[in-house]
């Protein structure tokens, strides 16, 4: 076994943190950018070198944000010169690779560009991690003048400045998106409040009229039945309007309530849809469980989960609901786990990845894209969590949402 096959670029201490820092910049595998291409051109010109790269050292590879003369944008980390350069905070210069036992048998020395000279200035992130280099290399042994080496270091600092600028732009875009989302949610909340009030007032009037109409003893039995059905359906509309208002006005005080009641009340709201869509309900709820929570919000959350399950099973299926005591394994905290599983068509991996994002919906104009986003916010505000898994084929096709909530709750400040 020769010297090179025994050698691979050492891994610096805290390399996982170093790679995590690199990934924060979201620059790996991005298209060419003129600002970086200019730097490699200048580096090659100043150092009179045929090759120049801006190299970022990833977990298992070296990736070139820009290159001059090399003709590729990626190499393995083990064979990398720059993978060795990230071990030091000062430039690494190899005047003749054949005289260096680390690289004398390197495939990029013995073949390919036949590198005989290398100089790399480190890309040092603000937290001190070295992410890669600005480097030049040549197919013949040589030296660099001190002013050339200083220029290479200056160019490395410019690369980091460009990367910091990119990061700030990304963060600003995220902040702007967050503001837009908050504004949309505020508008939806105001609209929900307004609609709820506008709907409830005429509903109350019609409900009273139905009550007065049913007092007429001369009504035929079938007419009375029609009026009672109308009253029931109006009550359902009033319930929906009330839950819409709760989207805008959250509870201010937690209450102690039986988990069975919370779940059964949510299921009751969908009884008509269960019947219309031929949905079979498999419900197992542990008796005696008490939960301290902001009741209106948890009801809203459960309504959203059950409603989504029903929407996924428009052509029959089984809705499985479970509620039982459960301990959060990471903290040992006691709580309640409520699972809602449907036998619908399931979600793709891409849909599942975005399911909890605000305004993401697969229901076209029929969906707001807020239900699951709000549900996760409610769970988090209670110190809980909500997770989802889904399959689009097989015996277990469908989606399952698991909600975990602590038994006790601190009052909001």
Tab-separated table of C-alpha atoms in Angstrom, residues 44-408:
chain	number	residue	atom	x	y	z
A	44	UNK	CA	-5.741	33.599	-11.087
A	45	UNK	CA	-4.507	36.885	-12.586
A	46	UNK	CA	-2.743	38.182	-9.456
A	47	UNK	CA	-1.008	34.861	-8.817
A	48	UNK	CA	-0.364	34.150	-12.525
A	49	UNK	CA	-1.915	30.717	-12.041
A	50	UNK	CA	-3.804	28.651	-14.629
A	51	UNK	CA	-6.216	27.330	-12.020
A	52	UNK	CA	-8.250	29.035	-9.325
A	53	UNK	CA	-11.261	27.964	-7.239
A	54	UNK	CA	-13.495	29.112	-4.440
A	55	UNK	CA	-13.766	25.828	-2.578
A	56	UNK	CA	-16.305	24.983	0.121
A	57	UNK	CA	-15.543	21.850	2.111
A	58	UNK	CA	-18.725	19.882	2.741
A	59	UNK	CA	-19.092	16.744	4.855
A	60	UNK	CA	-17.955	14.332	2.142
A	61	UNK	CA	-16.886	16.557	-0.731
A	62	UNK	CA	-15.237	19.730	-1.933
A	63	UNK	CA	-17.634	21.909	-3.919
A	64	UNK	CA	-16.470	24.837	-6.036
A	65	UNK	CA	-18.666	27.931	-6.030
A	66	UNK	CA	-16.477	29.230	-8.826
A	67	UNK	CA	-13.522	27.827	-10.774
A	68	UNK	CA	-11.062	28.855	-13.444
A	69	UNK	CA	-9.394	26.215	-15.601
A	70	UNK	CA	-10.323	23.181	-13.517
A	71	UNK	CA	-13.386	22.118	-15.511
A	72	UNK	CA	-15.379	20.533	-12.685
A	73	UNK	CA	-17.377	21.824	-9.707
A	74	UNK	CA	-16.870	19.016	-7.218
A	75	UNK	CA	-14.299	16.505	-5.960
A	76	UNK	CA	-14.110	14.051	-3.085
A	77	UNK	CA	-13.048	15.413	0.271
A	78	UNK	CA	-10.461	12.708	0.947
A	79	UNK	CA	-8.429	13.732	-2.112
A	80	UNK	CA	-8.758	17.430	-1.436
A	81	UNK	CA	-5.997	19.921	-0.880
A	82	UNK	CA	-8.516	22.395	0.545
A	83	UNK	CA	-9.813	19.753	2.956
A	84	UNK	CA	-6.374	19.941	4.550
A	85	UNK	CA	-6.301	23.738	4.338
A	86	UNK	CA	-9.384	24.052	6.591
A	87	UNK	CA	-7.292	22.669	9.441
A	88	UNK	CA	-5.458	25.969	9.772
A	89	UNK	CA	-6.445	29.630	9.986
A	90	UNK	CA	-3.478	30.816	7.904
A	91	UNK	CA	-2.846	30.219	4.186
A	92	UNK	CA	-1.588	26.782	3.204
A	93	UNK	CA	1.154	26.894	0.578
A	94	UNK	CA	2.725	23.813	-1.056
A	95	UNK	CA	5.522	24.861	-3.392
A	96	UNK	CA	6.118	21.342	-4.761
A	97	UNK	CA	3.539	18.624	-4.147
A	98	UNK	CA	5.996	15.859	-5.069
A	99	UNK	CA	8.036	16.806	-2.023
A	100	UNK	CA	4.997	16.657	0.311
A	101	UNK	CA	4.198	13.130	1.586
A	102	UNK	CA	0.510	14.073	1.926
A	103	UNK	CA	0.086	14.784	-1.767
A	104	UNK	CA	2.931	13.195	-3.723
A	105	UNK	CA	0.707	10.267	-4.774
A	106	UNK	CA	-2.544	12.235	-4.951
A	107	UNK	CA	-4.472	11.441	-8.177
A	108	UNK	CA	-4.666	15.173	-8.961
A	109	UNK	CA	-0.855	15.256	-8.784
A	110	UNK	CA	-0.066	12.034	-10.614
A	111	UNK	CA	-2.856	12.532	-13.163
A	112	UNK	CA	-5.489	15.012	-14.285
A	113	UNK	CA	-4.236	18.602	-13.916
A	114	UNK	CA	-0.954	17.245	-12.411
A	115	UNK	CA	-0.901	19.804	-9.617
A	116	UNK	CA	2.632	20.672	-8.472
A	117	UNK	CA	1.875	23.952	-6.685
A	118	UNK	CA	-1.008	24.917	-4.370
A	119	UNK	CA	-1.842	27.991	-2.289
A	120	UNK	CA	-5.120	28.436	-0.425
A	121	UNK	CA	-6.343	31.261	1.833
A	122	UNK	CA	-8.989	30.199	4.364
A	123	UNK	CA	-12.615	31.330	4.351
A	124	UNK	CA	-13.141	32.087	8.026
A	125	UNK	CA	-16.731	32.496	9.206
A	126	UNK	CA	-17.551	35.012	11.984
A	127	UNK	CA	-17.824	32.142	14.492
A	128	UNK	CA	-14.280	31.015	13.659
A	129	UNK	CA	-15.087	27.925	11.607
A	130	UNK	CA	-13.125	27.567	8.371
A	131	UNK	CA	-15.518	26.773	5.537
A	132	UNK	CA	-13.122	26.441	2.625
A	133	UNK	CA	-10.565	28.440	0.687
A	134	UNK	CA	-9.822	30.755	-2.170
A	135	UNK	CA	-7.021	28.849	-3.834
A	136	UNK	CA	-4.751	28.817	-6.856
A	137	UNK	CA	-2.682	25.965	-8.223
A	138	UNK	CA	-0.298	25.257	-11.029
A	139	UNK	CA	1.146	22.302	-12.924
A	140	UNK	CA	4.696	23.342	-12.109
A	141	UNK	CA	6.519	24.036	-8.809
A	142	UNK	CA	6.700	27.687	-7.835
A	143	UNK	CA	6.517	30.226	-5.042
A	144	UNK	CA	4.267	33.192	-4.284
A	145	UNK	CA	5.454	36.639	-3.420
A	146	UNK	CA	4.249	37.959	-0.080
A	147	UNK	CA	2.055	40.593	-1.726
A	148	UNK	CA	0.390	37.885	-3.827
A	149	UNK	CA	-0.336	35.860	-0.707
A	150	UNK	CA	-1.774	38.943	1.026
A	151	UNK	CA	-3.968	39.578	-2.022
A	152	UNK	CA	-5.221	35.977	-1.857
A	153	UNK	CA	-6.161	36.499	1.804
A	154	UNK	CA	-7.968	39.741	0.904
A	155	UNK	CA	-9.947	37.903	-1.764
A	156	UNK	CA	-10.898	35.235	0.802
A	157	UNK	CA	-12.252	37.980	3.040
A	158	UNK	CA	-14.256	39.315	0.086
A	159	UNK	CA	-15.759	35.869	-0.487
A	160	UNK	CA	-16.884	35.755	3.153
A	161	UNK	CA	-18.343	39.243	2.786
A	162	UNK	CA	-20.320	38.070	-0.243
A	163	UNK	CA	-21.524	35.001	1.666
A	164	UNK	CA	-22.579	37.159	4.616
A	165	UNK	CA	-24.451	39.446	2.222
A	166	UNK	CA	-26.245	36.449	0.684
A	167	UNK	CA	-27.177	35.238	4.173
A	168	UNK	CA	-28.576	38.625	5.119
A	169	UNK	CA	-30.638	38.738	1.923
A	170	UNK	CA	-32.038	35.273	2.679
A	171	UNK	CA	-32.869	36.295	6.247
A	172	UNK	CA	-34.514	39.509	5.021
A	173	UNK	CA	-36.622	37.528	2.551
A	174	UNK	CA	-37.707	35.172	5.336
A	175	UNK	CA	-38.536	38.114	7.592
A	176	UNK	CA	-40.545	39.773	4.818
A	177	UNK	CA	-42.423	36.523	4.216
A	178	UNK	CA	-43.140	36.237	7.944
A	179	UNK	CA	-44.525	39.783	7.979
A	180	UNK	CA	-46.714	39.022	4.949
A	181	UNK	CA	-47.977	35.854	6.638
A	182	UNK	CA	-48.736	37.737	9.848
A	183	UNK	CA	-50.587	40.417	7.895
A	184	UNK	CA	-52.630	37.790	6.065
A	185	UNK	CA	-53.464	36.051	9.330
A	186	UNK	CA	-54.501	39.335	10.918
A	187	UNK	CA	-56.738	40.063	7.928
A	188	UNK	CA	-58.245	36.582	8.109
A	189	UNK	CA	-58.841	37.051	11.830
A	190	UNK	CA	-60.605	40.362	11.309
A	191	UNK	CA	-62.673	38.876	8.498
A	192	UNK	CA	-63.549	35.861	10.660
A	193	UNK	CA	-64.711	38.111	13.479
A	194	UNK	CA	-66.787	40.279	11.148
A	195	UNK	CA	-68.393	37.331	9.364
A	196	UNK	CA	-69.182	35.595	12.623
A	197	UNK	CA	-71.059	38.618	13.933
A	198	UNK	CA	-72.817	39.202	10.616
A	199	UNK	CA	-73.952	35.561	10.480
A	200	UNK	CA	-74.940	35.187	14.140
A	201	UNK	CA	-77.374	38.118	14.152
A	202	UNK	CA	-79.688	36.825	11.390
A	203	UNK	CA	-79.238	33.261	12.681
A	204	UNK	CA	-80.623	34.294	16.043
A	205	UNK	CA	-83.622	35.937	14.370
A	206	UNK	CA	-84.389	32.899	12.196
A	207	UNK	CA	-83.976	30.539	15.154
A	208	UNK	CA	-86.496	32.582	17.144
A	209	UNK	CA	-88.930	32.548	14.220
A	210	UNK	CA	-88.634	28.788	13.939
A	211	UNK	CA	-89.327	28.475	17.646
A	212	UNK	CA	-92.461	30.603	17.328
A	213	UNK	CA	-93.604	28.639	14.276
A	214	UNK	CA	-93.324	25.357	16.167
A	215	UNK	CA	-95.689	26.699	18.845
A	216	UNK	CA	-98.549	26.422	16.349
A	217	UNK	CA	-100.462	23.335	17.495
A	218	UNK	CA	-102.183	23.001	14.111
A	219	UNK	CA	-98.959	22.050	12.344
A	220	UNK	CA	-98.877	18.741	10.541
A	221	UNK	CA	-96.348	16.240	11.980
A	222	UNK	CA	-94.223	16.315	8.811
A	223	UNK	CA	-94.183	20.137	8.842
A	224	UNK	CA	-93.095	20.148	12.478
A	225	UNK	CA	-90.355	17.654	11.603
A	226	UNK	CA	-89.136	19.944	8.808
A	227	UNK	CA	-89.005	22.894	11.209
A	228	UNK	CA	-87.065	20.872	13.795
A	229	UNK	CA	-84.580	19.765	11.152
A	230	UNK	CA	-84.149	23.370	10.042
A	231	UNK	CA	-83.543	24.393	13.656
A	232	UNK	CA	-80.898	21.657	14.035
A	233	UNK	CA	-79.104	22.719	10.882
A	234	UNK	CA	-79.153	26.373	11.958
A	235	UNK	CA	-77.595	25.312	15.249
A	236	UNK	CA	-74.782	23.692	13.274
A	237	UNK	CA	-74.255	26.899	11.305
A	238	UNK	CA	-74.146	28.857	14.579
A	239	UNK	CA	-71.535	26.431	15.927
A	240	UNK	CA	-69.373	26.918	12.830
A	241	UNK	CA	-69.696	30.705	13.167
A	242	UNK	CA	-68.696	30.492	16.825
A	243	UNK	CA	-65.605	28.444	15.993
A	244	UNK	CA	-64.738	30.941	13.279
A	245	UNK	CA	-64.890	33.727	15.840
A	246	UNK	CA	-62.567	31.734	18.105
A	247	UNK	CA	-59.929	31.912	15.387
A	248	UNK	CA	-59.774	35.638	16.116
A	249	UNK	CA	-60.506	35.600	19.856
A	250	UNK	CA	-58.536	33.079	21.820
A	251	UNK	CA	-59.297	31.910	25.331
A	252	UNK	CA	-57.731	33.894	28.149
A	253	UNK	CA	-58.116	31.396	31.001
A	254	UNK	CA	-57.429	27.654	30.984
A	255	UNK	CA	-60.117	25.240	32.149
A	256	UNK	CA	-60.108	21.681	33.432
A	257	UNK	CA	-62.081	19.366	31.162
A	258	UNK	CA	-62.456	15.663	30.421
A	259	UNK	CA	-60.584	14.549	27.322
A	260	UNK	CA	-63.478	12.265	26.396
A	261	UNK	CA	-65.837	15.254	26.288
A	262	UNK	CA	-63.477	17.298	24.106
A	263	UNK	CA	-63.145	14.504	21.567
A	264	UNK	CA	-66.799	13.418	21.584
A	265	UNK	CA	-67.987	17.007	21.141
A	266	UNK	CA	-65.719	17.364	18.105
A	267	UNK	CA	-67.052	14.110	16.655
A	268	UNK	CA	-70.648	15.212	17.204
A	269	UNK	CA	-70.157	18.192	14.893
A	270	UNK	CA	-69.411	15.816	12.015
A	271	UNK	CA	-72.103	13.192	12.553
A	272	UNK	CA	-74.060	14.280	9.469
A	273	UNK	CA	-70.967	14.136	7.293
A	274	UNK	CA	-70.061	10.691	8.684
A	275	UNK	CA	-73.454	9.491	7.531
A	276	UNK	CA	-73.395	11.257	4.163
A	277	UNK	CA	-69.922	9.960	3.269
A	278	UNK	CA	-70.480	6.465	4.704
A	279	UNK	CA	-67.608	6.878	7.171
A	280	UNK	CA	-67.221	4.279	9.917
A	281	UNK	CA	-65.895	5.622	13.212
A	282	UNK	CA	-63.563	3.510	15.366
A	283	UNK	CA	-63.242	5.428	18.644
A	284	UNK	CA	-61.342	4.369	21.764
A	285	UNK	CA	-61.007	6.967	24.504
A	286	UNK	CA	-59.480	6.321	27.919
A	287	UNK	CA	-61.975	7.291	30.597
A	288	UNK	CA	-61.052	9.550	33.498
A	289	UNK	CA	-58.435	11.648	31.708
A	290	UNK	CA	-58.603	15.334	32.665
A	291	UNK	CA	-56.783	18.051	30.774
A	292	UNK	CA	-56.090	21.667	31.698
A	293	UNK	CA	-56.207	23.691	28.498
A	294	UNK	CA	-57.596	26.667	26.653
A	295	UNK	CA	-60.758	24.825	25.807
A	296	UNK	CA	-61.922	26.794	22.783
A	297	UNK	CA	-58.574	26.465	21.071
A	298	UNK	CA	-58.268	22.725	21.661
A	299	UNK	CA	-61.802	22.288	20.335
A	300	UNK	CA	-60.766	24.251	17.243
A	301	UNK	CA	-57.686	22.055	16.840
A	302	UNK	CA	-59.675	18.805	17.122
A	303	UNK	CA	-62.328	20.094	14.732
A	304	UNK	CA	-59.608	20.824	12.196
A	305	UNK	CA	-58.082	17.336	12.484
A	306	UNK	CA	-61.407	15.544	12.239
A	307	UNK	CA	-62.577	17.809	9.407
A	308	UNK	CA	-59.417	17.091	7.397
A	309	UNK	CA	-59.884	13.356	7.969
A	310	UNK	CA	-63.453	13.542	6.692
A	311	UNK	CA	-62.348	15.524	3.631
A	312	UNK	CA	-59.843	12.757	2.856
A	313	UNK	CA	-62.583	10.085	2.857
A	314	UNK	CA	-65.335	11.441	0.622
A	315	UNK	CA	-66.061	7.931	-0.694
A	316	UNK	CA	-66.325	5.967	2.571
A	317	UNK	CA	-63.586	4.764	4.901
A	318	UNK	CA	-62.767	4.345	8.574
A	319	UNK	CA	-61.951	7.206	10.911
A	320	UNK	CA	-59.869	5.985	13.837
A	321	UNK	CA	-59.676	8.158	16.948
A	322	UNK	CA	-57.667	7.293	20.036
A	323	UNK	CA	-57.048	9.171	23.294
A	324	UNK	CA	-54.832	7.829	26.052
A	325	UNK	CA	-52.349	8.901	28.674
A	326	UNK	CA	-48.828	9.224	27.281
A	327	UNK	CA	-45.427	10.321	28.559
A	328	UNK	CA	-43.152	12.536	26.495
A	329	UNK	CA	-40.046	10.386	26.345
A	330	UNK	CA	-37.614	13.317	25.990
A	331	UNK	CA	-38.683	14.986	29.257
A	332	UNK	CA	-40.667	12.372	31.183
A	333	UNK	CA	-43.611	14.808	31.322
A	334	UNK	CA	-47.047	13.247	31.636
A	335	UNK	CA	-49.651	14.123	29.059
A	336	UNK	CA	-52.357	12.967	26.696
A	337	UNK	CA	-51.949	11.672	23.162
A	338	UNK	CA	-54.882	12.043	20.794
A	339	UNK	CA	-54.555	10.445	17.367
A	340	UNK	CA	-56.840	10.969	14.406
A	341	UNK	CA	-56.274	8.593	11.488
A	342	UNK	CA	-58.150	8.410	8.195
A	343	UNK	CA	-58.288	5.767	5.503
A	344	UNK	CA	-58.088	8.270	2.692
A	345	UNK	CA	-55.740	8.623	-0.252
A	346	UNK	CA	-52.787	9.785	1.834
A	347	UNK	CA	-50.301	12.569	1.148
A	348	UNK	CA	-47.145	12.614	-0.916
A	349	UNK	CA	-43.841	13.270	0.829
A	350	UNK	CA	-43.773	16.777	-0.663
A	351	UNK	CA	-47.302	17.587	0.525
A	352	UNK	CA	-46.546	16.206	3.980
A	353	UNK	CA	-43.414	18.375	4.196
A	354	UNK	CA	-45.524	21.533	3.676
A	355	UNK	CA	-48.694	20.419	5.477
A	356	UNK	CA	-48.192	22.668	8.514
A	357	UNK	CA	-47.215	25.801	6.562
A	358	UNK	CA	-49.561	28.781	6.609
A	359	UNK	CA	-51.682	29.152	3.459
A	360	UNK	CA	-50.541	25.805	2.018
A	361	UNK	CA	-53.576	23.849	0.825
A	362	UNK	CA	-54.455	21.019	-1.544
A	363	UNK	CA	-58.165	21.954	-1.537
A	364	UNK	CA	-57.959	24.728	-4.153
A	365	UNK	CA	-60.438	27.527	-3.406
A	366	UNK	CA	-62.217	25.391	-0.815
A	367	UNK	CA	-59.280	25.535	1.601
A	368	UNK	CA	-57.607	28.425	3.408
A	369	UNK	CA	-54.370	26.612	4.199
A	370	UNK	CA	-54.659	27.743	7.825
A	371	UNK	CA	-56.138	24.746	9.641
A	372	UNK	CA	-53.005	22.719	10.304
A	373	UNK	CA	-50.815	25.813	10.698
A	374	UNK	CA	-53.133	27.147	13.403
A	375	UNK	CA	-53.365	23.674	14.946
A	376	UNK	CA	-49.590	23.455	15.360
A	377	UNK	CA	-49.509	26.962	16.864
A	378	UNK	CA	-52.211	25.986	19.371
A	379	UNK	CA	-50.368	22.793	20.309
A	380	UNK	CA	-47.107	24.704	20.781
A	381	UNK	CA	-48.795	27.362	22.940
A	382	UNK	CA	-49.990	24.552	25.203
A	383	UNK	CA	-46.480	23.140	25.467
A	384	UNK	CA	-47.485	20.245	23.230
A	385	UNK	CA	-46.785	19.035	19.726
A	386	UNK	CA	-48.538	17.669	16.677
A	387	UNK	CA	-46.961	15.359	14.136
A	388	UNK	CA	-48.168	13.675	10.971
A	389	UNK	CA	-47.358	10.634	8.906
A	390	UNK	CA	-48.982	9.433	5.711
A	391	UNK	CA	-48.935	6.644	3.141
A	392	UNK	CA	-50.437	6.626	-0.329
A	393	UNK	CA	-50.531	2.842	-0.825
A	394	UNK	CA	-50.783	-0.439	1.041
A	395	UNK	CA	-53.064	-1.639	3.805
A	396	UNK	CA	-52.199	1.353	6.000
A	397	UNK	CA	-52.944	3.946	3.355
A	398	UNK	CA	-54.069	7.270	4.737
A	399	UNK	CA	-52.875	9.938	7.159
A	400	UNK	CA	-52.417	9.923	10.915
A	401	UNK	CA	-52.097	13.028	13.067
A	402	UNK	CA	-50.818	12.598	16.619
A	403	UNK	CA	-51.433	15.392	19.120
A	404	UNK	CA	-49.610	15.363	22.466
A	405	UNK	CA	-50.617	17.774	25.222
A	406	UNK	CA	-49.322	18.080	28.809
A	407	UNK	CA	-51.795	17.333	31.593
A	408	UNK	CA	-50.997	20.632	33.310
